[in-house]
XYZ file of C-alpha atoms in Angstrom:
540
model
C 11.533 56.262 9.681
C 9.310 58.610 7.648
C 10.733 57.196 4.435
C 9.980 53.652 5.624
C 6.403 54.590 6.515
C 5.958 56.164 3.095
C 7.120 52.964 1.406
C 4.685 50.907 3.479
C 1.852 53.298 2.559
C 2.718 52.964 -1.113
C 2.610 49.143 -0.808
C -0.844 49.307 0.740
C -2.139 51.699 -1.963
C -0.680 49.504 -4.719
C -2.246 46.370 -3.217
C -5.666 48.071 -3.009
C -5.429 49.117 -6.675
C -4.405 45.626 -7.786
C -7.109 43.817 -5.826
C -9.702 46.238 -7.204
C -8.641 45.590 -10.781
C -8.216 41.827 -10.294
C -9.838 40.208 -7.274
C -7.924 37.019 -8.006
C -4.604 38.546 -6.842
C -2.944 36.371 -4.220
C -2.491 37.635 -0.689
C 1.193 37.204 0.124
C 3.021 37.072 3.412
C 6.390 38.604 4.112
C 8.197 35.649 2.512
C 6.192 35.815 -0.692
C 4.314 32.613 0.140
C 0.693 32.050 -0.805
C -1.753 32.061 2.095
C -5.121 31.875 0.358
C -6.916 33.124 -2.710
C -9.945 35.370 -2.561
C -11.945 33.810 -5.390
C -9.650 31.552 -7.334
C -9.360 28.850 -4.658
C -7.488 25.678 -5.476
C -8.635 22.081 -5.177
C -5.669 19.771 -4.737
C -5.300 15.980 -4.841
C -2.267 14.078 -3.605
C -0.964 10.523 -3.723
C 2.204 8.593 -2.826
C 4.143 6.519 -5.351
C 7.127 4.154 -5.342
C 7.004 3.318 -1.634
C 7.297 -0.199 -0.254
C 3.806 0.230 1.234
C 0.798 2.440 0.573
C 1.852 4.557 3.589
C 5.087 5.897 2.091
C 6.506 7.266 -1.132
C 7.205 10.315 -3.254
C 4.472 12.947 -2.917
C 2.608 13.564 -6.168
C -0.092 16.209 -6.582
C -2.401 17.811 -9.089
C -4.753 20.800 -8.870
C -7.520 22.794 -10.500
C -9.315 26.069 -9.779
C -12.584 25.740 -7.873
C -14.227 28.713 -9.580
C -13.916 26.970 -12.941
C -15.734 23.631 -12.714
C -15.017 22.895 -16.373
C -11.276 23.213 -15.953
C -9.465 19.878 -16.226
C -7.083 18.663 -13.567
C -3.436 19.448 -14.109
C -1.036 16.599 -14.805
C 0.408 14.874 -11.752
C 3.586 16.621 -10.616
C 6.160 16.718 -7.845
C 6.432 18.638 -4.606
C 9.815 20.331 -4.103
C 11.664 19.569 -0.855
C 12.603 23.225 -0.146
C 11.404 23.874 3.404
C 9.939 20.364 3.667
C 9.343 19.453 7.309
C 7.705 16.994 9.682
C 4.735 19.338 10.140
C 4.129 19.463 6.389
C 4.561 15.705 6.096
C 1.983 15.295 8.887
C -0.559 17.190 6.793
C 0.080 14.946 3.770
C -0.374 11.818 5.904
C -3.525 13.288 7.462
C -4.990 14.163 4.053
C -4.374 10.595 2.866
C -6.080 9.160 5.942
C -2.976 7.849 7.699
C -1.531 8.627 11.106
C 1.252 11.153 11.810
C 4.371 11.146 9.638
C 7.171 8.854 10.734
C 9.635 10.680 8.528
C 9.839 13.309 5.831
C 12.224 12.609 2.976
C 14.106 14.809 0.516
C 16.195 14.455 -2.654
C 13.990 11.783 -4.251
C 14.520 9.265 -1.449
C 12.199 6.703 -3.098
C 14.072 6.849 -6.435
C 11.053 7.819 -8.511
C 11.628 7.964 -12.263
C 11.713 11.730 -12.757
C 11.807 11.772 -16.545
C 9.049 14.039 -17.827
C 8.029 15.083 -14.300
C 7.424 18.712 -13.364
C 7.588 20.534 -10.034
C 4.095 21.805 -9.166
C 4.552 23.130 -5.628
C 7.493 24.685 -3.792
C 8.303 26.209 -0.411
C 5.430 24.472 1.373
C 5.068 25.658 4.969
C 2.494 23.878 7.141
C 1.913 24.256 10.853
C 0.583 20.704 11.106
C -2.965 21.720 12.013
C -4.177 22.070 8.408
C -6.682 19.549 7.054
C -4.994 19.300 3.657
C -1.990 20.614 1.762
C -3.940 23.335 -0.088
C -4.390 25.168 3.244
C -0.620 25.486 3.813
C 1.488 28.441 2.733
C 3.461 27.941 -0.465
C 4.439 29.510 -3.729
C 1.721 29.641 -6.342
C 1.237 26.296 -8.116
C 3.779 25.914 -10.896
C 6.176 28.548 -9.514
C 9.445 27.188 -8.122
C 13.220 27.448 -8.140
C 13.927 23.715 -7.789
C 15.659 20.969 -9.705
C 13.560 17.914 -10.515
C 15.750 15.789 -8.229
C 14.500 17.724 -5.191
C 11.409 15.549 -4.838
C 9.791 15.434 -1.394
C 8.393 12.272 0.173
C 6.876 10.946 3.392
C 6.607 7.830 5.511
C 3.297 7.760 7.385
C 2.255 5.760 10.419
C -0.920 3.758 10.782
C -1.563 5.036 14.318
C -4.871 6.773 14.842
C -6.592 5.672 11.654
C -8.947 2.877 10.831
C -6.746 0.573 8.789
C -6.616 -2.861 7.317
C -3.253 -4.345 6.419
C -4.085 -4.887 2.783
C -4.284 -2.899 -0.400
C -8.086 -2.919 -0.770
C -10.307 -0.211 0.649
C -14.034 -0.888 0.593
C -15.813 1.364 -1.925
C -18.491 3.674 -0.538
C -21.187 1.998 -2.639
C -21.374 -1.577 -1.369
C -24.584 -2.613 -3.110
C -24.668 -6.085 -4.640
C -27.140 -6.006 -7.494
C -26.356 -9.515 -8.732
C -26.580 -11.432 -5.448
C -29.267 -14.064 -5.099
C -30.253 -16.416 -2.298
C -30.921 -19.230 -4.768
C -28.683 -19.073 -7.808
C -26.739 -16.324 -9.554
C -28.522 -14.381 -12.288
C -25.503 -14.714 -14.535
C -22.799 -17.113 -15.590
C -19.107 -16.526 -16.201
C -17.179 -17.335 -19.330
C -13.444 -17.100 -19.930
C -12.728 -15.850 -23.430
C -9.176 -16.431 -24.744
C -7.499 -13.390 -26.219
C -7.593 -13.580 -29.992
C -3.952 -12.667 -30.476
C -2.665 -15.079 -27.823
C -5.363 -17.786 -27.918
C -5.043 -18.055 -24.145
C -3.764 -21.169 -22.367
C -5.439 -24.453 -21.469
C -5.143 -27.268 -18.912
C -4.846 -31.043 -19.339
C -8.587 -31.238 -20.052
C -8.182 -28.689 -22.849
C -10.140 -26.064 -20.879
C -9.266 -22.420 -21.402
C -7.443 -21.176 -18.292
C -6.566 -17.596 -19.261
C -8.331 -14.757 -20.985
C -10.972 -12.101 -20.436
C -13.676 -12.693 -17.834
C -17.094 -12.318 -19.427
C -20.435 -12.154 -17.609
C -23.436 -13.551 -19.498
C -26.788 -12.814 -17.895
C -29.533 -15.412 -17.614
C -31.983 -15.183 -20.473
C -29.396 -14.058 -22.995
C -27.920 -16.230 -25.698
C -25.258 -18.724 -24.661
C -23.122 -17.262 -27.407
C -21.346 -14.032 -26.623
C -24.105 -11.777 -27.839
C -25.105 -8.778 -25.750
C -25.867 -8.356 -22.912
C -22.425 -9.809 -22.159
C -20.123 -7.554 -20.163
C -16.567 -7.546 -18.946
C -15.442 -6.806 -15.387
C -13.844 -3.539 -14.362
C -10.059 -3.723 -14.030
C -9.790 -0.947 -11.446
C -7.003 -0.643 -8.878
C -9.045 -2.191 -6.071
C -9.457 -5.462 -8.037
C -6.841 -7.899 -6.712
C -5.832 -11.530 -6.960
C -8.592 -12.234 -4.441
C -11.368 -11.199 -6.862
C -9.589 -13.009 -9.692
C -9.353 -16.205 -7.596
C -13.093 -16.130 -6.906
C -13.720 -15.847 -10.662
C -11.416 -18.828 -11.269
C -13.191 -20.829 -8.574
C -16.608 -20.004 -10.053
C -15.298 -21.183 -13.419
C -14.056 -24.432 -11.833
C -10.429 -23.611 -12.660
C -8.776 -23.409 -9.230
C -7.376 -20.003 -8.250
C -5.738 -17.037 -9.971
C -2.056 -17.046 -10.826
C -2.114 -13.598 -12.422
C -4.556 -10.768 -13.064
C -4.078 -7.892 -15.486
C -5.782 -5.083 -17.367
C -6.651 -5.725 -20.988
C -7.319 -2.701 -23.237
C -10.770 -2.429 -24.748
C -10.295 0.367 -27.228
C -12.692 -0.184 -30.178
C -9.975 -1.680 -32.349
C -8.886 -4.039 -29.534
C -12.299 -5.075 -28.249
C -13.209 -7.547 -30.989
C -13.010 -10.847 -29.140
C -15.281 -12.943 -31.339
C -17.046 -12.379 -34.610
C -20.280 -11.545 -32.802
C -19.401 -9.581 -29.662
C -17.477 -6.607 -28.462
C -16.430 -6.625 -24.827
C -16.885 -3.494 -22.745
C -16.410 -3.452 -18.954
C -19.708 -2.731 -17.235
C -19.583 -4.629 -13.934
C -17.653 -3.743 -10.800
C -16.555 -6.347 -8.248
C -14.670 -5.636 -5.009
C -14.262 -6.766 -1.426
C -13.739 -10.480 -2.071
C -11.915 -12.422 0.620
C -10.623 -14.850 -1.996
C -12.411 -17.985 -0.815
C -15.966 -17.241 -1.970
C -17.694 -19.715 -4.283
C -18.890 -17.022 -6.711
C -18.472 -13.324 -7.370
C -21.977 -12.539 -6.159
C -20.865 -13.596 -2.656
C -18.389 -10.700 -2.505
C -19.070 -7.393 -0.788
C -19.778 -5.577 -4.050
C -20.853 -6.699 -7.479
C -22.625 -3.942 -9.355
C -24.340 -4.991 -12.554
C -27.818 -4.482 -14.008
C -29.802 -1.983 -11.983
C -27.072 0.571 -11.520
C -28.976 3.105 -13.645
C -26.570 2.824 -16.559
C -23.910 4.602 -14.547
C -20.287 4.223 -15.531
C -19.137 2.018 -12.667
C -15.549 1.539 -13.849
C -12.885 4.024 -12.849
C -10.851 2.912 -15.871
C -13.468 2.088 -18.524
C -10.875 1.535 -21.252
C -9.673 -1.692 -19.596
C -11.366 -4.976 -18.756
C -10.280 -7.745 -16.393
C -8.178 -10.651 -17.671
C -6.984 -13.573 -15.539
C -4.926 -16.743 -15.617
C -6.181 -19.664 -13.499
C -4.354 -22.719 -12.186
C -4.796 -25.570 -9.719
C -1.138 -25.409 -8.577
C -0.184 -22.516 -6.328
C 1.769 -21.960 -3.106
C -0.027 -21.486 0.205
C 1.738 -19.656 3.039
C 0.897 -20.210 6.686
C 2.437 -18.833 9.883
C 3.253 -21.044 12.882
C 1.113 -19.353 15.541
C 2.475 -21.513 18.366
C 6.070 -20.404 17.770
C 4.909 -16.791 17.504
C 3.138 -16.960 20.870
C 5.960 -18.728 22.725
C 8.806 -16.609 21.335
C 7.541 -13.107 22.187
C 9.404 -11.034 24.780
C 10.381 -7.425 25.567
C 13.924 -6.131 25.047
C 15.519 -2.747 25.781
C 17.946 -2.042 22.950
C 20.344 0.903 22.364
C 19.677 2.561 19.011
C 23.310 1.920 18.066
C 22.326 -1.699 17.385
C 19.320 -0.597 15.281
C 21.277 1.306 12.642
C 20.425 -1.081 9.785
C 16.824 -1.363 10.975
C 16.406 2.408 10.937
C 17.234 2.324 7.216
C 14.246 -0.001 6.821
C 11.958 2.259 8.887
C 11.605 -0.439 11.566
C 11.063 1.958 14.469
C 8.456 4.311 15.871
C 8.364 7.972 14.891
C 9.969 9.119 18.139
C 13.118 7.094 17.338
C 13.731 9.216 14.249
C 13.017 12.386 16.231
C 15.680 11.390 18.765
C 18.165 10.703 15.978
C 17.469 14.048 14.313
C 17.803 16.222 17.409
C 20.583 14.584 19.422
C 24.143 13.639 18.506
C 24.017 11.086 21.340
C 21.149 9.137 19.759
C 23.109 5.828 19.499
C 22.905 5.525 23.298
C 19.157 6.079 23.537
C 17.152 2.983 24.482
C 14.127 1.652 22.632
C 11.620 -0.882 23.964
C 11.016 -3.648 21.416
C 8.489 -6.477 21.358
C 10.538 -9.228 19.693
C 9.143 -12.468 18.257
C 9.922 -15.227 15.753
C 8.007 -15.985 12.554
C 8.107 -19.402 10.877
C 6.457 -19.204 7.450
C 5.714 -22.546 5.757
C 4.567 -23.338 2.235
C 1.799 -25.949 2.407
C 0.678 -25.444 -1.197
C 1.337 -27.466 -4.340
C 3.987 -25.247 -5.988
C 7.012 -23.287 -4.811
C 6.600 -19.761 -3.512
C 8.774 -17.297 -5.456
C 9.240 -13.529 -5.116
C 6.767 -11.627 -7.281
C 9.640 -9.411 -8.464
C 12.200 -10.857 -10.881
C 15.827 -11.064 -9.738
C 16.730 -8.119 -11.984
C 14.802 -5.853 -9.588
C 16.311 -7.224 -6.352
C 18.509 -4.818 -4.407
C 21.739 -5.542 -2.559
C 21.668 -4.318 1.023
C 25.183 -3.607 2.278
C 24.122 -3.443 5.905
C 22.379 -6.824 5.881
C 24.747 -8.383 3.312
C 22.107 -10.044 1.155
C 19.686 -9.288 -1.663
C 16.238 -7.952 -0.815
C 13.804 -9.636 -3.151
C 10.532 -8.426 -1.635
C 10.017 -4.970 -0.132
C 6.926 -5.795 1.919
C 6.265 -9.389 2.862
C 4.799 -9.279 6.379
C 3.051 -6.637 8.484
C 2.910 -6.485 12.293
C 0.369 -4.461 14.249
C -0.776 -3.712 17.797
C -4.287 -2.277 18.002
C -7.470 -1.936 20.033
C -11.163 -2.075 19.190
C -12.936 0.967 20.618
C -16.663 1.405 20.009
C -16.416 -0.715 16.898
C -13.408 1.229 15.595
C -10.107 -0.427 14.704
C -7.430 1.837 16.237
C -3.843 0.991 15.274
C -1.399 1.985 18.035
C 1.946 0.550 16.917
C 3.102 -1.226 13.786
C 6.057 -2.846 12.107
C 6.851 -4.712 8.926
C 9.298 -7.078 7.333
C 10.739 -4.642 4.838
C 13.894 -6.519 3.851
C 12.808 -10.051 3.173
C 15.260 -12.683 1.888
C 13.380 -15.865 1.073
C 15.056 -19.242 1.577
C 14.406 -22.803 2.728
C 15.516 -22.639 6.365
C 14.105 -26.076 7.199
C 12.179 -28.796 5.355
C 10.042 -31.711 6.537
C 9.842 -35.335 5.480
C 13.406 -35.598 4.207
C 12.908 -32.864 1.601
C 16.062 -31.068 0.546
C 16.341 -27.237 0.612
C 16.297 -25.688 -2.846
C 16.442 -21.951 -2.186
C 19.143 -20.003 -0.377
C 19.989 -16.317 0.029
C 23.199 -15.170 -1.609
C 25.890 -13.341 0.362
C 27.689 -12.445 -2.863
C 26.820 -8.987 -4.277
C 27.674 -10.288 -7.757
C 25.245 -13.209 -7.564
C 21.555 -12.689 -6.763
C 21.144 -16.345 -5.842
C 17.861 -18.220 -5.945
C 15.175 -17.166 -3.472
C 11.886 -18.854 -2.617
C 10.150 -21.323 -0.295
C 9.786 -24.890 -1.551
C 6.682 -26.974 -0.985
C 7.052 -28.577 2.444
C 9.733 -26.120 3.607
C 9.706 -22.990 5.781
C 11.536 -19.680 5.972
C 12.465 -18.999 9.601
C 12.988 -15.451 10.862
C 13.970 -15.668 14.515
C 13.501 -13.009 17.181
C 17.125 -11.802 17.146
C 17.040 -10.601 13.523
C 16.511 -7.002 12.409
C 12.892 -5.849 12.181
C 11.553 -8.944 13.948
C 9.856 -6.596 16.367
C 7.415 -3.790 16.975
C 8.792 -0.666 18.644
C 6.570 -0.242 21.730
C 8.597 2.487 23.440
C 5.613 4.860 23.402
C 2.914 2.252 24.092
C 1.226 2.530 27.535
C 0.855 -0.601 29.633
C -2.436 -2.354 28.982
C -4.355 -5.018 27.081
C -4.204 -5.043 23.281
C -4.631 -7.137 20.171
C -1.621 -8.183 18.128
C -1.523 -9.583 14.625
C 0.879 -10.636 11.899
C -0.274 -10.624 8.260
C 1.603 -12.396 5.467
C 1.353 -11.119 1.907
C -0.571 -8.068 3.226
C -0.921 -6.371 -0.162
C -2.033 -9.605 -1.877
C 0.597 -9.172 -4.581
C 1.647 -12.830 -4.466
C -0.720 -15.486 -5.799
C -1.771 -18.142 -3.276
C -4.346 -20.891 -3.405
C -5.804 -19.905 -0.033
C -5.898 -16.480 1.638
C -7.873 -17.578 4.709
C -4.736 -18.549 6.644
C -2.500 -15.531 6.017
C -2.867 -13.870 9.412
C -2.418 -14.704 13.090
C -4.343 -12.811 15.787
C -3.290 -12.817 19.464
C -4.140 -11.060 22.667
C -1.292 -8.950 24.104
C -0.754 -8.190 27.790
C 1.849 -5.448 28.287
C 2.853 -4.788 31.895
C 5.887 -3.274 33.686
C 7.240 -6.796 34.060
C 6.637 -8.441 30.698
C 4.759 -8.585 27.428
C 2.907 -11.804 26.692
C 0.989 -13.039 23.671
C -2.080 -15.169 24.428
C -4.633 -17.261 22.533
C -2.988 -16.893 19.114
C -5.038 -18.271 16.222
C -4.882 -18.390 12.432
C -7.385 -16.306 10.494
C -8.036 -14.196 7.388
C -6.378 -10.774 7.241
C -9.810 -9.118 7.125
C -10.899 -10.628 10.445
C -10.066 -8.395 13.381
């Protein structure tokens, strides 16, 4: 005992000496895990990649020391799955603004390309109460004993956060410096790329190229002040479609980033294009960009408004696009409550089509197949009322064969389902679901039209997926994931909605009819949808 006490005393003396000589020495717990740093505190950023939705994926992080403001951020790296837990996953979801974790994943569950990736954090131990990952115990950044394949990931819920089922989040600065009650103070031009010469329609009008903003009072040629639009991540097909509409060219088929490095920015003999205007928050149906929530131009104090200033926005416009619409009458009439043993949800659990507590039951009990879940089931009939066929935005080479469902999954995230309430002006999501494994085909057609697209049941043949003009893809209530798990939802009155194309990755001519909103009455006797109506995904 005396010898043990002497060793402990020596440890204390050594620690005092070290902290005196170098106040940046880490305080370690009994497991050698970092608790906090006295002066050299760490600022850490995280993000999720390679998930089907923004709420899931492989955890990526980067860091820098707070006591050195000039220090650059580290490169993005991986989080090792040693000791990875639900509590730690909860902290990641909380830091990203989502609800509690539905699941923590290990061993590179989301199949991220790990070439060139480095492990930045290992042995993370969170209690779940921390505000962000930097407050959890862990090894020092960069120290680990992991293989690259041990990448940690999470699946987060939407419950408890203010969410919109789309990929755009409104920027903090929502000023609109170009809006006018009479006429816009600018005009748009579409400049074909010099190397490609763009494309044109039957009237020989340019339909693809870089979007250029020419301000009133400047030359009609492309002399300054003519600016490009930012091509930041929050710019979607919606903003591009508004630009096409303002140009009189229909709607956007594609939108992409075009590099504007000095050697690539020469568009004409008299102008260089640099992005200097930021647009965001368009619904997709506005007549001009100045009608959108944000269009920052002159008057922004010469600030750099683009997050990625080395790229400018390029678009391709067309008058022929698909237009998806959901049959709200079928949705309302088909809804009912079912009590289902988890044994029959085995395939659906692979697609994350259950509430968090379902996975907890499966993890802690060997008798989980006999546990019952309460599901709100419903049918969705999705029709194409546009002027061209709807096709998966991913090519067939990226489709995946699903052994459980026996067909190819062409689209990872086609429809989102949500039960929520409005409390004091806050949108509170309480339960959610999604159509993760979507196989597009012509289930029925009107007016004597013949089906063109059909899902393949042959693993050696991807088949031909899509929805023809005048046809519909019918997902009935008895299919996997045609539900929301409401096992943990109290009886009461709620709002229910279905959103098609929730991430706006597929080009459509009209985005105003992509959602259906209903009232939901959930009682001990039944669940009933009422007053369903078609609306824009932004309208809650």
